Amino acid sequence: MNHWQMIINGKEVDTKEKIEVSNPATLEVIATIPNGGKAEAVQAVNAAANALKAWSQKTANERGQLLMNWFHLVEQEKEEIGKLMTTEQGKPLAEAIGEVNYANSFISWYAEEGKRVYGETVPASALNKRLLVQKQPVGVIAAITPWNFPAAMITRKVAPALAAGCTAVIKPSEYTPLTAIRLIQLAKEAGIPDGVLNVVTGDAQEIGSAWMEDSRVRKVSFTGSTKVGKLLMRQAADTVKKVSLELGGHAPFIVTANADLEKAAKGLIASKYRNAGQTCVCANRVYVHESVEREFIEFFKAEVGKLKVGNGLTEQVDIGPLINESAVKKVKDHLEDAVNKGASLEIGGESVPSEKGYFVTPAVLTNVSDDMKCMTEETFGPIAPITTYKTNQEVIERANNSPYGLAAYIFTQDLAEAIEISEGVEYGIVGLNDGVPSTAQAPFGGFKESGLGREGGHWGIEEYLETKYISIAF
Ligand code: ADP
């Protein structure tokens, strides 16, 4: 059996007990990983704490060089990493390689941005004083990541952390640990010193609690469910850690009467069905102006009909399997709930009998009302529920009627309307005529219960920096 180990202080670390990793397209076990717990979690913090001084004292340029070495190794191996990702996560190979590129763009971007961690001098109130403000790394950080972006969620956290001079302990999702371990192996090959990046696999609760109790861990950056995010925030209180949270979303996708409907349909395909609907910025609810409803649905259904579902390693597949059985159950439950409450299932929502894995074909629901589960809870699957609206004020209010506030999409060709709606929605990311807004140099993060803090751009490195004020009297 293909067995992978954790990496702590640059060494492979194993446990007696193993966890199986399966391919969601075939249900075959593809590898085993260690079932680490508190002991390994503490060992990882020891390593990161020991490595901190030397790493933080390197110049930004030296750290940038090492990050760029890592970038080049990932670039050389992106197809193999993509295949590994498809095998453990399910997304189509082209999409997986796309994710590796996206993940790697954080490494190269922060290799540079680390050089621009500027301080300030502030005018003093006395002639014999100078006031200096410096930025310093927060220290050891913990990164806890989900399965939907097995590479990008790691680099989006650790690239800015390392560039800032922090060291890290990482816990990837138990569903997709292999991509994470491979990335950290490459970081070691790139010359990033032992202990700077450590990866622990196993019991999430035990590892998480050990890190949250440890006063040496000064920051936690988490992407995942709102439930676990809230738990970590509570746990962080005892040692007053900094917290960055990227939690759930429930993205409204608004198609106005002035939209280019073909562009909007293509944007919705990109936003909705990427990763089989398993991203926190996926469109969850579609609001179409009543005057263009039928026309839009025809365009959209035609595009959905072209999507091919299957094993992501097969050529030309657009949609792979969902991650596990409970993901399929949730999608089916949301479909059933909608249909029972009066929605029409126009297309899709079926299993694929020829495949063993967790497949659901892309679904389109119409005649949807706001009380259906798919309109309030995160489906995390390939369902597009479509409803209509009459006025901009109405659609802004309905879009905002959610505890979430991560991403919103607006398709319109009218400038005044674009400004009115994009400024009116309470969301951290707005895709205006754009179904895929995420990029390394821009801030990613949510309002309300979708999270705290921002990843990407110069905002992303601030999360790993402390501000130190030095008052000089002479
Ligand atoms: P998802 O539904 O996306 O899997 P989770 O929040 O369950 O979301 O998982 C995201 C990450 O959080 C995973 O790495 C998972 O193992 C980890 N996790 C789950 N429960 C806990 C916990 N109690 N403490 C720390 N990490 C946890």
Short mmCIF file of C-alpha atoms and ligand atoms in Angstrom, two decimals:
data_model
loop_
_atom_site.label_atom_id
_atom_site.label_comp_id
_atom_site.label_asym_id
_atom_site.label_seq_id
_atom_site.Cartn_x
_atom_site.Cartn_y
_atom_site.Cartn_z
CA MET A 1 0.00 0.00 0.00
CA ASN A 2 1.06 3.49 -0.85
CA HIS A 3 1.75 5.01 2.57
CA TRP A 4 2.49 8.69 3.13
CA GLN A 5 3.97 10.22 6.26
CA MET A 6 3.67 13.53 8.09
CA ILE A 7 6.55 16.00 7.92
CA ILE A 8 7.69 17.48 11.21
CA ASN A 9 10.98 19.34 11.54
CA GLY A 10 11.90 18.20 8.04
CA LYS A 11 11.59 14.49 8.95
CA GLU A 12 9.00 11.94 8.02
CA VAL A 13 6.92 11.03 11.06
CA ASP A 14 4.57 8.07 11.28
CA THR A 15 2.04 6.56 13.68
CA LYS A 16 1.00 2.95 14.20
CA GLU A 17 -2.60 3.68 13.33
CA LYS A 18 -3.35 4.62 9.75
CA ILE A 19 -6.18 6.45 7.97
CA GLU A 20 -7.27 5.46 4.48
CA VAL A 21 -7.54 8.01 1.67
CA SER A 22 -10.01 7.11 -1.11
CA ASN A 23 -10.73 8.24 -4.63
CA PRO A 24 -14.27 9.71 -4.67
CA ALA A 25 -14.69 8.75 -8.35
CA THR A 26 -13.98 5.02 -7.89
CA LEU A 27 -14.21 4.53 -4.10
CA GLU A 28 -10.83 2.75 -4.22
CA VAL A 29 -8.41 3.28 -1.35
CA ILE A 30 -5.43 5.04 -2.92
CA ALA A 31 -3.16 5.58 0.08
CA THR A 32 -2.86 5.60 3.83
CA ILE A 33 -1.68 8.39 6.11
CA PRO A 34 -0.72 8.52 9.79
CA ASN A 35 -3.40 9.04 12.39
CA GLY A 36 -1.62 11.74 14.34
CA GLY A 37 -2.94 13.33 17.53
CA LYS A 38 -1.88 15.54 20.38
CA ALA A 39 1.71 14.23 20.61
CA GLU A 40 2.44 14.94 16.94
CA ALA A 41 0.63 18.28 17.08
CA VAL A 42 2.85 19.41 19.98
CA GLN A 43 5.96 18.02 18.27
CA ALA A 44 5.11 20.15 15.22
CA VAL A 45 4.73 23.32 17.32
CA ASN A 46 8.09 22.56 19.00
CA ALA A 47 9.68 22.39 15.55
CA ALA A 48 8.00 25.57 14.29
CA ALA A 49 8.90 27.44 17.49
CA ASN A 50 12.55 26.34 17.25
CA ALA A 51 12.76 27.36 13.61
CA LEU A 52 11.14 30.75 14.14
CA LYS A 53 14.15 32.82 15.19
CA ALA A 54 16.41 31.90 12.29
CA TRP A 55 13.59 32.15 9.75
CA SER A 56 12.33 35.52 10.96
CA GLN A 57 15.89 36.88 10.97
CA LYS A 58 16.48 36.05 7.33
CA THR A 59 16.04 39.03 5.06
CA ALA A 60 12.82 39.29 3.09
CA ASN A 61 14.95 38.80 0.01
CA GLU A 62 16.36 35.50 1.28
CA ARG A 63 12.91 34.24 2.19
CA GLY A 64 11.64 35.40 -1.20
CA GLN A 65 14.40 33.43 -2.95
CA LEU A 66 13.46 30.25 -1.10
CA LEU A 67 9.78 30.79 -1.87
CA MET A 68 10.68 31.22 -5.54
CA ASN A 69 12.66 27.94 -5.46
CA TRP A 70 9.53 26.30 -4.11
CA PHE A 71 7.43 27.96 -6.82
CA HIS A 72 9.70 26.55 -9.56
CA LEU A 73 9.55 23.00 -8.16
CA VAL A 74 5.75 23.14 -7.98
CA GLU A 75 5.63 24.56 -11.51
CA GLN A 76 7.78 21.67 -12.83
CA GLU A 77 5.56 19.12 -11.14
CA LYS A 78 2.16 20.69 -11.68
CA GLU A 79 0.76 17.92 -13.85
CA GLU A 80 1.69 15.19 -11.37
CA ILE A 81 0.31 17.24 -8.48
CA GLY A 82 -2.84 17.84 -10.53
CA LYS A 83 -3.25 14.09 -11.04
CA LEU A 84 -2.71 13.41 -7.37
CA MET A 85 -5.33 16.02 -6.55
CA THR A 86 -7.87 14.60 -8.99
CA THR A 87 -7.31 11.15 -7.55
CA GLU A 88 -7.96 12.16 -3.95
CA GLN A 89 -10.40 15.02 -4.48
CA GLY A 90 -12.23 14.27 -7.73
CA LYS A 91 -12.08 17.56 -9.65
CA PRO A 92 -11.35 17.25 -13.39
CA LEU A 93 -7.65 17.15 -14.23
CA ALA A 94 -7.62 20.46 -16.13
CA GLU A 95 -9.30 22.11 -13.15
CA ALA A 96 -6.82 20.45 -10.76
CA ILE A 97 -3.84 21.71 -12.76
CA GLY A 98 -5.57 25.11 -12.83
CA GLU A 99 -5.73 24.96 -9.05
CA VAL A 100 -2.02 24.15 -8.82
CA ASN A 101 -1.31 27.24 -10.94
CA TYR A 102 -3.59 29.31 -8.72
CA ALA A 103 -1.96 27.86 -5.58
CA ASN A 104 1.49 28.58 -6.96
CA SER A 105 0.57 32.16 -7.83
CA PHE A 106 0.31 32.84 -4.08
CA ILE A 107 3.86 31.58 -3.59
CA SER A 108 5.36 33.82 -6.29
CA TRP A 109 3.21 36.80 -5.35
CA TYR A 110 4.18 36.67 -1.66
CA ALA A 111 7.84 35.96 -2.48
CA GLU A 112 7.76 39.53 -3.80
CA GLU A 113 5.31 41.08 -1.35
CA GLY A 114 7.49 40.08 1.62
CA LYS A 115 9.94 42.73 0.40
CA ARG A 116 7.31 45.43 0.76
CA VAL A 117 6.51 45.07 4.45
CA TYR A 118 7.10 48.76 5.06
CA GLY A 119 7.12 50.56 8.38
CA GLU A 120 6.31 54.22 9.01
CA THR A 121 7.73 57.20 10.83
CA VAL A 122 5.18 59.37 12.59
CA PRO A 123 5.71 63.08 13.41
CA ALA A 124 6.44 63.42 17.14
CA SER A 125 5.09 66.08 19.55
CA ALA A 126 8.52 66.93 20.93
CA LEU A 127 11.76 67.90 19.23
CA ASN A 128 13.74 65.23 21.07
CA LYS A 129 11.57 62.33 19.98
CA ARG A 130 11.23 60.13 16.91
CA LEU A 131 8.32 57.73 16.50
CA LEU A 132 8.95 54.57 14.54
CA VAL A 133 6.41 51.93 13.50
CA GLN A 134 7.67 48.52 12.40
CA LYS A 135 6.04 45.31 11.27
CA GLN A 136 7.14 42.00 12.75
CA PRO A 137 5.99 38.41 12.14
CA VAL A 138 3.31 37.21 14.58
CA GLY A 139 5.24 33.98 15.25
CA VAL A 140 4.12 30.38 14.86
CA ILE A 141 0.88 30.09 12.93
CA ALA A 142 -1.53 27.18 12.51
CA ALA A 143 -3.21 26.58 9.15
CA ILE A 144 -6.23 24.26 9.10
CA THR A 145 -7.49 23.60 5.61
CA PRO A 146 -10.43 21.93 3.81
CA TRP A 147 -10.64 19.39 0.99
CA ASN A 148 -12.18 21.50 -1.77
CA PHE A 149 -8.93 23.29 -2.70
CA PRO A 150 -6.25 20.89 -1.45
CA ALA A 151 -3.33 23.00 -2.76
CA ALA A 152 -4.55 26.58 -2.87
CA MET A 153 -5.86 26.69 0.68
CA ILE A 154 -2.40 25.69 1.90
CA THR A 155 -0.39 28.20 -0.14
CA ARG A 156 -2.86 31.05 0.33
CA LYS A 157 -2.07 30.80 4.05
CA VAL A 158 1.54 29.68 4.29
CA ALA A 159 3.02 31.76 1.45
CA PRO A 160 2.17 35.09 3.13
CA ALA A 161 3.00 33.62 6.55
CA LEU A 162 6.48 32.54 5.43
CA ALA A 163 7.07 35.77 3.52
CA ALA A 164 6.24 37.69 6.72
CA GLY A 165 8.78 35.61 8.68
CA CYS A 166 6.37 33.27 10.47
CA THR A 167 6.72 29.49 10.72
CA ALA A 168 3.74 27.15 10.34
CA VAL A 169 2.01 23.99 11.45
CA ILE A 170 -0.51 22.70 8.95
CA LYS A 171 -3.40 20.29 9.21
CA PRO A 172 -4.90 19.43 5.83
CA SER A 173 -8.27 17.78 5.46
CA GLU A 174 -8.26 14.01 6.02
CA TYR A 175 -9.90 13.70 2.57
CA THR A 176 -7.05 15.39 0.69
CA PRO A 177 -3.80 15.10 2.64
CA LEU A 178 -1.61 13.86 -0.22
CA THR A 179 -1.52 17.09 -2.22
CA ALA A 180 -0.62 18.94 1.00
CA ILE A 181 2.15 16.52 1.93
CA ARG A 182 3.59 16.65 -1.60
CA LEU A 183 3.69 20.46 -1.47
CA ILE A 184 5.54 20.42 1.84
CA GLN A 185 8.00 17.79 0.52
CA LEU A 186 8.73 20.16 -2.36
CA ALA A 187 9.19 23.07 0.04
CA LYS A 188 11.86 21.04 1.80
CA GLU A 189 13.52 20.21 -1.53
CA ALA A 190 13.45 23.91 -2.35
CA GLY A 191 15.62 24.60 0.70
CA ILE A 192 13.00 25.97 3.08
CA PRO A 193 14.60 25.06 6.43
CA ASP A 194 13.41 22.18 8.58
CA GLY A 195 10.71 23.17 11.04
CA VAL A 196 9.51 26.18 9.04
CA LEU A 197 6.63 24.16 7.51
CA ASN A 198 5.25 21.13 9.34
CA VAL A 199 2.29 19.02 8.29
CA VAL A 200 0.31 16.85 10.70
CA THR A 201 -2.48 14.45 9.68
CA GLY A 202 -4.99 12.63 11.85
CA ASP A 203 -7.55 13.44 14.51
CA ALA A 204 -8.79 16.94 13.65
CA GLN A 205 -10.29 17.68 17.02
CA GLU A 206 -7.24 16.53 18.97
CA ILE A 207 -4.74 18.31 16.73
CA GLY A 208 -6.89 21.44 16.62
CA SER A 209 -7.30 21.57 20.41
CA ALA A 210 -3.59 21.00 21.02
CA TRP A 211 -2.74 23.96 18.79
CA MET A 212 -5.45 26.20 20.14
CA GLU A 213 -4.32 25.58 23.75
CA ASP A 214 -0.67 26.25 22.93
CA SER A 215 0.32 29.82 23.72
CA ARG A 216 3.24 29.58 21.29
CA VAL A 217 0.78 29.43 18.39
CA ARG A 218 -0.01 33.12 17.88
CA LYS A 219 -2.42 32.87 15.02
CA VAL A 220 -4.81 30.41 13.44
CA SER A 221 -5.92 30.64 9.84
CA PHE A 222 -8.82 28.38 9.04
CA THR A 223 -10.86 27.63 5.94
CA GLY A 224 -13.82 25.31 6.36
CA SER A 225 -17.25 25.07 7.88
CA THR A 226 -18.82 27.86 9.89
CA LYS A 227 -19.38 25.42 12.73
CA VAL A 228 -15.69 24.53 13.13
CA GLY A 229 -14.68 28.17 12.50
CA LYS A 230 -16.81 29.32 15.41
CA LEU A 231 -15.36 26.59 17.62
CA LEU A 232 -11.79 27.66 16.78
CA MET A 233 -12.64 31.30 17.45
CA ARG A 234 -13.93 30.35 20.89
CA GLN A 235 -10.84 28.22 21.57
CA ALA A 236 -8.56 31.04 20.38
CA ALA A 237 -9.94 33.33 23.08
CA ASP A 238 -8.06 31.64 25.92
CA THR A 239 -4.65 32.57 24.53
CA VAL A 240 -5.89 35.61 22.54
CA LYS A 241 -4.65 34.33 19.20
CA LYS A 242 -5.18 36.23 16.02
CA VAL A 243 -7.83 34.54 13.92
CA SER A 244 -8.49 34.47 10.18
CA LEU A 245 -11.58 32.59 9.08
CA GLU A 246 -12.84 31.74 5.62
CA LEU A 247 -16.14 30.06 6.30
CA GLY A 248 -19.30 29.21 4.44
CA GLY A 249 -21.00 31.26 1.80
CA HIS A 250 -24.36 31.50 0.12
CA ALA A 251 -23.65 33.51 -2.98
CA PRO A 252 -26.47 35.32 -4.77
CA PHE A 253 -26.09 35.50 -8.55
CA ILE A 254 -28.12 38.40 -9.98
CA VAL A 255 -29.03 38.66 -13.66
CA THR A 256 -30.68 42.00 -14.37
CA ALA A 257 -32.92 42.99 -17.28
CA ASN A 258 -29.90 44.78 -18.78
CA ALA A 259 -27.54 41.80 -18.66
CA ASP A 260 -25.84 40.17 -21.61
CA LEU A 261 -27.71 36.90 -21.06
CA GLU A 262 -25.27 34.67 -22.88
CA LYS A 263 -22.36 36.05 -20.87
CA ALA A 264 -24.41 35.70 -17.68
CA ALA A 265 -25.23 32.05 -18.49
CA LYS A 266 -21.54 31.29 -19.09
CA GLY A 267 -20.58 33.15 -15.90
CA LEU A 268 -23.11 31.12 -13.96
CA ILE A 269 -21.72 27.86 -15.36
CA ALA A 270 -18.21 28.89 -14.27
CA SER A 271 -19.31 30.03 -10.84
CA LYS A 272 -21.84 27.30 -10.11
CA TYR A 273 -20.36 24.05 -11.40
CA ARG A 274 -16.66 24.56 -10.79
CA ASN A 275 -15.47 21.80 -8.49
CA ALA A 276 -18.97 20.26 -8.83
CA GLY A 277 -20.41 23.18 -6.88
CA GLN A 278 -18.11 22.58 -3.91
CA THR A 279 -16.59 25.99 -3.35
CA CYS A 280 -17.57 28.58 -0.79
CA VAL A 281 -17.89 31.21 -3.53
CA CYS A 282 -20.08 29.08 -5.82
CA ALA A 283 -23.35 30.73 -6.85
CA ASN A 284 -26.02 29.31 -4.56
CA ARG A 285 -29.13 31.28 -5.52
CA VAL A 286 -29.88 32.82 -8.88
CA TYR A 287 -32.11 35.91 -9.10
CA VAL A 288 -33.17 36.71 -12.65
CA HIS A 289 -35.20 39.79 -13.55
CA GLU A 290 -38.70 38.59 -14.39
CA SER A 291 -38.61 40.20 -17.84
CA VAL A 292 -35.72 37.97 -19.00
CA GLU A 293 -36.44 34.79 -17.04
CA ARG A 294 -37.43 32.41 -19.86
CA GLU A 295 -34.77 33.64 -22.23
CA PHE A 296 -32.03 33.31 -19.58
CA ILE A 297 -33.16 29.84 -18.53
CA GLU A 298 -33.03 28.65 -22.15
CA PHE A 299 -29.46 29.94 -22.58
CA PHE A 300 -28.42 28.46 -19.26
CA LYS A 301 -30.03 25.07 -19.77
CA ALA A 302 -28.35 24.78 -23.16
CA GLU A 303 -24.97 25.38 -21.50
CA VAL A 304 -25.71 22.93 -18.67
CA GLY A 305 -26.68 20.28 -21.23
CA LYS A 306 -23.14 20.43 -22.65
CA LEU A 307 -21.45 19.55 -19.35
CA LYS A 308 -19.94 16.10 -19.12
CA VAL A 309 -19.90 14.30 -15.78
CA GLY A 310 -17.38 11.57 -14.99
CA ASN A 311 -14.04 10.54 -13.54
CA GLY A 312 -11.87 13.65 -13.57
CA LEU A 313 -8.95 11.75 -15.07
CA THR A 314 -10.98 11.10 -18.22
CA GLU A 315 -10.54 13.66 -20.96
CA GLN A 316 -13.15 16.32 -21.51
CA VAL A 317 -14.93 15.76 -18.23
CA ASP A 318 -16.34 19.02 -16.81
CA ILE A 319 -17.74 17.80 -13.51
CA GLY A 320 -16.20 15.16 -11.26
CA PRO A 321 -17.70 13.40 -8.24
CA LEU A 322 -18.67 15.00 -4.96
CA ILE A 323 -16.30 14.38 -2.07
CA ASN A 324 -18.28 11.79 -0.11
CA GLU A 325 -21.61 10.13 0.51
CA SER A 326 -22.92 12.76 2.88
CA ALA A 327 -22.29 15.41 0.22
CA VAL A 328 -24.50 13.44 -2.19
CA LYS A 329 -27.18 13.04 0.50
CA LYS A 330 -27.22 16.78 1.15
CA VAL A 331 -27.62 17.58 -2.55
CA LYS A 332 -30.44 15.04 -2.92
CA ASP A 333 -32.09 16.38 0.24
CA HIS A 334 -31.99 19.94 -1.09
CA LEU A 335 -33.45 18.81 -4.43
CA GLU A 336 -36.22 16.84 -2.77
CA ASP A 337 -37.06 19.69 -0.41
CA ALA A 338 -37.28 22.15 -3.32
CA VAL A 339 -39.44 19.88 -5.46
CA ASN A 340 -41.73 19.11 -2.49
CA LYS A 341 -42.18 22.85 -1.95
CA GLY A 342 -43.15 23.43 -5.59
CA ALA A 343 -39.91 23.89 -7.58
CA SER A 344 -39.54 22.35 -11.06
CA LEU A 345 -36.47 20.26 -11.72
CA GLU A 346 -35.67 21.28 -15.30
CA ILE A 347 -32.62 19.11 -15.80
CA GLY A 348 -30.12 16.92 -13.89
CA GLY A 349 -29.88 15.92 -10.23
CA GLU A 350 -29.35 12.29 -11.13
CA SER A 351 -26.81 9.67 -10.16
CA VAL A 352 -24.58 8.16 -12.84
CA PRO A 353 -25.34 4.41 -12.77
CA SER A 354 -22.23 3.44 -14.75
CA GLU A 355 -19.97 5.00 -12.10
CA LYS A 356 -19.26 3.79 -8.58
CA GLY A 357 -18.32 7.16 -7.15
CA TYR A 358 -20.25 10.06 -5.68
CA PHE A 359 -21.65 11.55 -8.88
CA VAL A 360 -24.63 13.88 -9.30
CA THR A 361 -25.44 15.46 -12.66
CA PRO A 362 -25.73 19.28 -12.77
CA ALA A 363 -29.24 20.35 -11.84
CA VAL A 364 -31.36 23.39 -12.64
CA LEU A 365 -34.37 24.24 -10.48
CA THR A 366 -36.95 26.86 -11.44
CA ASN A 367 -40.07 28.22 -9.68
CA VAL A 368 -37.94 28.39 -6.59
CA SER A 369 -39.03 30.26 -3.45
CA ASP A 370 -36.95 31.77 -0.66
CA ASP A 371 -38.10 29.26 1.98
CA MET A 372 -36.45 26.28 0.28
CA LYS A 373 -33.30 24.81 1.87
CA CYS A 374 -31.25 25.46 -1.27
CA MET A 375 -32.02 29.18 -0.90
CA THR A 376 -30.72 29.46 2.66
CA GLU A 377 -28.31 26.58 3.40
CA GLU A 378 -25.04 25.96 1.61
CA THR A 379 -25.71 23.07 -0.78
CA PHE A 380 -22.06 22.50 -1.78
CA GLY A 381 -23.18 20.65 -4.87
CA PRO A 382 -24.22 21.14 -8.50
CA ILE A 383 -27.70 22.66 -8.07
CA ALA A 384 -28.65 26.01 -9.60
CA PRO A 385 -31.94 27.27 -8.08
CA ILE A 386 -33.45 30.07 -10.17
CA THR A 387 -36.02 32.60 -8.98
CA THR A 388 -37.22 35.96 -10.28
CA TYR A 389 -37.36 39.51 -8.94
CA LYS A 390 -38.92 42.82 -9.94
CA THR A 391 -36.84 45.74 -8.59
CA ASN A 392 -33.20 46.36 -7.71
CA GLN A 393 -34.13 47.27 -4.14
CA GLU A 394 -35.99 43.99 -3.77
CA VAL A 395 -33.11 41.89 -5.10
CA ILE A 396 -30.57 43.69 -2.88
CA GLU A 397 -32.72 42.97 0.18
CA ARG A 398 -33.22 39.32 -0.73
CA ALA A 399 -29.53 38.89 -1.53
CA ASN A 400 -28.61 40.33 1.88
CA ASN A 401 -31.13 38.23 3.77
CA SER A 402 -28.50 35.68 4.84
CA PRO A 403 -26.07 35.20 7.72
CA TYR A 404 -23.38 34.73 5.06
CA GLY A 405 -21.57 37.46 3.15
CA LEU A 406 -18.76 35.97 1.09
CA ALA A 407 -19.31 36.37 -2.67
CA ALA A 408 -22.06 37.89 -4.81
CA TYR A 409 -22.34 38.04 -8.60
CA ILE A 410 -24.10 40.68 -10.67
CA PHE A 411 -24.55 40.61 -14.41
CA THR A 412 -25.67 43.86 -16.02
CA GLN A 413 -24.57 46.20 -18.77
CA ASP A 414 -26.05 49.25 -17.07
CA LEU A 415 -23.48 51.30 -15.16
CA ALA A 416 -25.79 52.94 -12.62
CA GLU A 417 -27.44 49.62 -11.86
CA ALA A 418 -24.03 47.93 -11.53
CA ILE A 419 -22.97 50.50 -8.94
CA GLU A 420 -26.29 50.45 -7.07
CA ILE A 421 -26.33 46.68 -6.65
CA SER A 422 -22.61 46.06 -6.11
CA GLU A 423 -22.49 48.73 -3.39
CA GLY A 424 -25.78 47.56 -1.87
CA VAL A 425 -24.92 43.92 -1.33
CA GLU A 426 -23.24 42.98 1.97
CA TYR A 427 -20.59 40.70 0.51
CA GLY A 428 -16.80 40.73 0.67
CA ILE A 429 -16.31 39.77 -2.98
CA VAL A 430 -18.42 41.01 -5.88
CA GLY A 431 -18.09 39.50 -9.34
CA LEU A 432 -19.48 42.16 -11.67
CA ASN A 433 -19.97 40.42 -15.00
CA ASP A 434 -17.32 38.03 -13.65
CA GLY A 435 -18.01 34.45 -12.52
CA VAL A 436 -14.46 33.76 -11.27
CA PRO A 437 -13.11 36.77 -9.36
CA SER A 438 -10.49 35.03 -7.14
CA THR A 439 -6.87 35.93 -7.81
CA ALA A 440 -3.68 36.11 -5.72
CA GLN A 441 -3.34 39.89 -5.67
CA ALA A 442 -6.91 40.69 -4.57
CA PRO A 443 -8.52 40.39 -1.11
CA PHE A 444 -10.58 37.26 -0.57
CA GLY A 445 -12.86 37.10 2.47
CA GLY A 446 -16.34 37.59 3.76
CA PHE A 447 -18.69 39.84 5.69
CA LYS A 448 -20.89 38.58 8.55
CA GLU A 449 -20.62 34.85 9.41
CA SER A 450 -18.57 34.11 6.31
CA GLY A 451 -15.44 34.99 8.19
CA LEU A 452 -12.79 37.35 9.44
CA GLY A 453 -9.75 38.77 7.74
CA ARG A 454 -8.66 38.66 4.11
CA GLU A 455 -6.38 36.39 2.11
CA GLY A 456 -4.52 37.55 -0.98
CA GLY A 457 -2.87 40.81 -1.95
CA HIS A 458 -1.18 43.10 0.56
CA TRP A 459 -4.16 42.48 2.86
CA GLY A 460 -3.17 38.82 3.11
CA ILE A 461 0.30 39.44 4.54
CA GLU A 462 -0.99 41.94 7.13
CA GLU A 463 -2.75 39.03 8.81
CA TYR A 464 0.66 37.56 9.72
CA LEU A 465 2.22 40.78 10.98
CA GLU A 466 2.27 42.54 14.33
CA THR A 467 2.66 46.31 14.54
CA LYS A 468 5.44 47.50 16.82
CA TYR A 469 5.72 51.14 17.83
CA ILE A 470 9.15 52.32 19.00
CA SER A 471 9.23 55.71 20.69
CA ILE A 472 12.78 57.14 20.63
CA ALA A 473 13.71 59.94 22.97
CA PHE A 474 17.15 61.54 22.86
P1 ADP B 1 -15.69 20.69 5.52
O1 ADP B 1 -17.15 20.51 5.70
O2 ADP B 1 -15.29 21.63 4.45
O3 ADP B 1 -14.89 19.43 5.56
P2 ADP B 1 -14.70 21.21 8.16
O4 ADP B 1 -14.82 22.48 8.90
O5 ADP B 1 -15.29 19.99 8.77
O6 ADP B 1 -15.31 21.55 6.76
O7 ADP B 1 -13.19 20.88 7.82
C1 ADP B 1 -12.21 21.83 7.50
C2 ADP B 1 -10.93 21.49 8.22
O8 ADP B 1 -11.15 21.58 9.61
C3 ADP B 1 -10.45 20.05 7.97
O9 ADP B 1 -9.04 20.04 7.93
C4 ADP B 1 -10.95 19.33 9.20
O10 ADP B 1 -10.22 18.16 9.49
C5 ADP B 1 -10.74 20.39 10.25
N1 ADP B 1 -11.53 20.20 11.49
C6 ADP B 1 -12.71 19.58 11.65
N2 ADP B 1 -13.09 19.61 12.94
C7 ADP B 1 -12.12 20.28 13.62
C8 ADP B 1 -11.93 20.65 15.00
N3 ADP B 1 -12.81 20.34 15.94
N4 ADP B 1 -10.81 21.34 15.32
C9 ADP B 1 -9.91 21.66 14.37
N5 ADP B 1 -10.03 21.35 13.08
C10 ADP B 1 -11.12 20.67 12.70
#
